[in-house]
Amino acid sequence: MTSLGGTDLVDWKLAVSTATRVLRPGPEVSRDEARSVVAELRRHAVASERHVREFTELDAGGVDTPVLVVDRPGWVRANVAGFREVLAPLMSRMRERRAAMPGGGALTAMGSKVTGVEVGMLLGFLSSRVLGQYETFAPAGPELPGATSGRLLLVAPNIVHVERELDVHPHDFRLWVCLHEETHRTQFTAVPWLRDHLESEIQSFLAEADVDPATLVERLRRAAQSLGGRASEEQAEAERGDGPSIVDLVQTPRQREILERLTAVMSLLEGHADYVMDGVGPAVVPSVAEIREKFTRRRQAGAGRLDRALRRLLGLDAKLRQYRDGERFVRTVVDEAGMAGFNRVWTSPNTLPTKEEISRPERWIARVGPGPA
């Protein structure tokens, strides 16, 4: 990670060190217990592959991607590397704009430090909340190896923390989490065009972004200030549920169009993963009903006032809606058209549901057709 500093407008190395300093410690486990958890998660990841692919009827054609069991600092490093990869074109444009300004070099050096700290604080906050993640745009590297086509991350301390908090069977919960994350891996390995489509949409969104570095820093600071408990109008609005999120603040009219399409795709992917983990669950996870009930209550409630404010400000509440709305879409289409009929969604970008169709699945069925692909 020593190569992540330099002339970027975000000091990525500082972001990593900041996040590592502020992140919460994980649950207390012995060395032997930690080894056991890691080994079990790896076994479940392997077992989940067969369960998910049989249930979804999706064929990855032998394509495979790495599975990494990481701690919270490892999750931070992986995401910083992924952010740097995805944001590279935007960062290049911002550097060019800053270089043309008087004193631009000095401003870049100073601004990159500030932004690095802000990004690091946000990643530190999020690092204790993610159970697993399929890194779609993961770059290969010596500390976190893996092909550039993606890799699956399982955050062991967070999984242990949540299973203890919910007081559920550890073996069942770990397998249940792996089923969700393996579904994401199957989506991208079985649908070759999906990664390129998402990347194209994201780059189009970033191309429309306001490239003023001061504006970007200010938006990051609004979220980071909440972490320090400093009151602000934005935080008060977030606590009431009527304030803008960071995503809302960066939108141009063109970005709103792109974001609607991205929201629809992410709702599909997240809802599909929730549908699959619960669909496979009864056959291999005996306590799946109890886990789902407790986990849903936890997901909806949040950890407290600050957590709810930050979820709103960071746009995480929108992600929770994606799980709910997407799962309802998938369930409705499968009930109406069967799994083969639902799998028409993976035919091309043109068969992906729109944001309106996520809420009205019957319109997607009428447009695409109920028959098998």
mmCIF file of N, CA and C in Angstrom, residues 9 94 97-98 101 115 210-218:
data_model
loop_
_atom_site.group_PDB
_atom_site.id
_atom_site.type_symbol
_atom_site.label_atom_id
_atom_site.label_comp_id
_atom_site.label_asym_id
_atom_site.label_seq_id
_atom_site.Cartn_x
_atom_site.Cartn_y
_atom_site.Cartn_z
ATOM 1 N N LEU A 9 -5.455 13.390 -5.530
ATOM 2 C CA LEU A 9 -6.155 14.376 -4.723
ATOM 3 C C LEU A 9 -6.718 13.775 -3.439
ATOM 4 N N MET A 94 -9.438 15.890 -12.013
ATOM 5 C CA MET A 94 -9.307 16.860 -10.937
ATOM 6 C C MET A 94 -7.868 17.355 -10.817
ATOM 7 N N ARG A 97 -7.271 19.948 -13.525
ATOM 8 C CA ARG A 97 -7.909 21.227 -13.200
ATOM 9 C C ARG A 97 -7.123 21.958 -12.124
ATOM 10 N N ARG A 98 -6.673 21.247 -11.111
ATOM 11 C CA ARG A 98 -5.922 21.885 -10.038
ATOM 12 C C ARG A 98 -4.556 22.374 -10.528
ATOM 13 N N MET A 101 -4.382 25.883 -11.842
ATOM 14 C CA MET A 101 -4.638 26.983 -10.912
ATOM 15 C C MET A 101 -3.335 27.500 -10.320
ATOM 16 N N THR A 115 -8.467 15.258 2.573
ATOM 17 C CA THR A 115 -9.411 14.297 2.034
ATOM 18 C C THR A 115 -9.050 12.875 2.451
ATOM 19 N N ASP A 210 -19.165 17.152 -10.503
ATOM 20 C CA ASP A 210 -18.525 18.449 -10.284
ATOM 21 C C ASP A 210 -17.098 18.169 -9.829
ATOM 22 N N VAL A 211 -16.100 18.576 -10.613
ATOM 23 C CA VAL A 211 -14.725 18.189 -10.318
ATOM 24 C C VAL A 211 -14.000 19.227 -9.466
ATOM 25 N N ASP A 212 -14.714 20.146 -8.848
ATOM 26 C CA ASP A 212 -14.086 21.100 -7.952
ATOM 27 C C ASP A 212 -13.633 20.376 -6.692
ATOM 28 N N PRO A 213 -12.328 20.271 -6.438
ATOM 29 C CA PRO A 213 -11.854 19.526 -5.274
ATOM 30 C C PRO A 213 -12.398 20.062 -3.963
ATOM 31 N N ALA A 214 -12.552 21.378 -3.837
ATOM 32 C CA ALA A 214 -13.055 21.943 -2.586
ATOM 33 C C ALA A 214 -14.472 21.447 -2.292
ATOM 34 N N THR A 215 -15.275 21.314 -3.342
ATOM 35 C CA THR A 215 -16.640 20.834 -3.168
ATOM 36 C C THR A 215 -16.635 19.389 -2.691
ATOM 37 N N LEU A 216 -15.768 18.564 -3.295
ATOM 38 C CA LEU A 216 -15.679 17.173 -2.893
ATOM 39 C C LEU A 216 -15.265 17.052 -1.433
ATOM 40 N N VAL A 217 -14.249 17.816 -1.030
ATOM 41 C CA VAL A 217 -13.767 17.755 0.350
ATOM 42 C C VAL A 217 -14.875 18.168 1.317
ATOM 43 N N GLU A 218 -15.619 19.220 0.960
ATOM 44 C CA GLU A 218 -16.683 19.704 1.842
ATOM 45 C C GLU A 218 -17.754 18.644 2.042
#
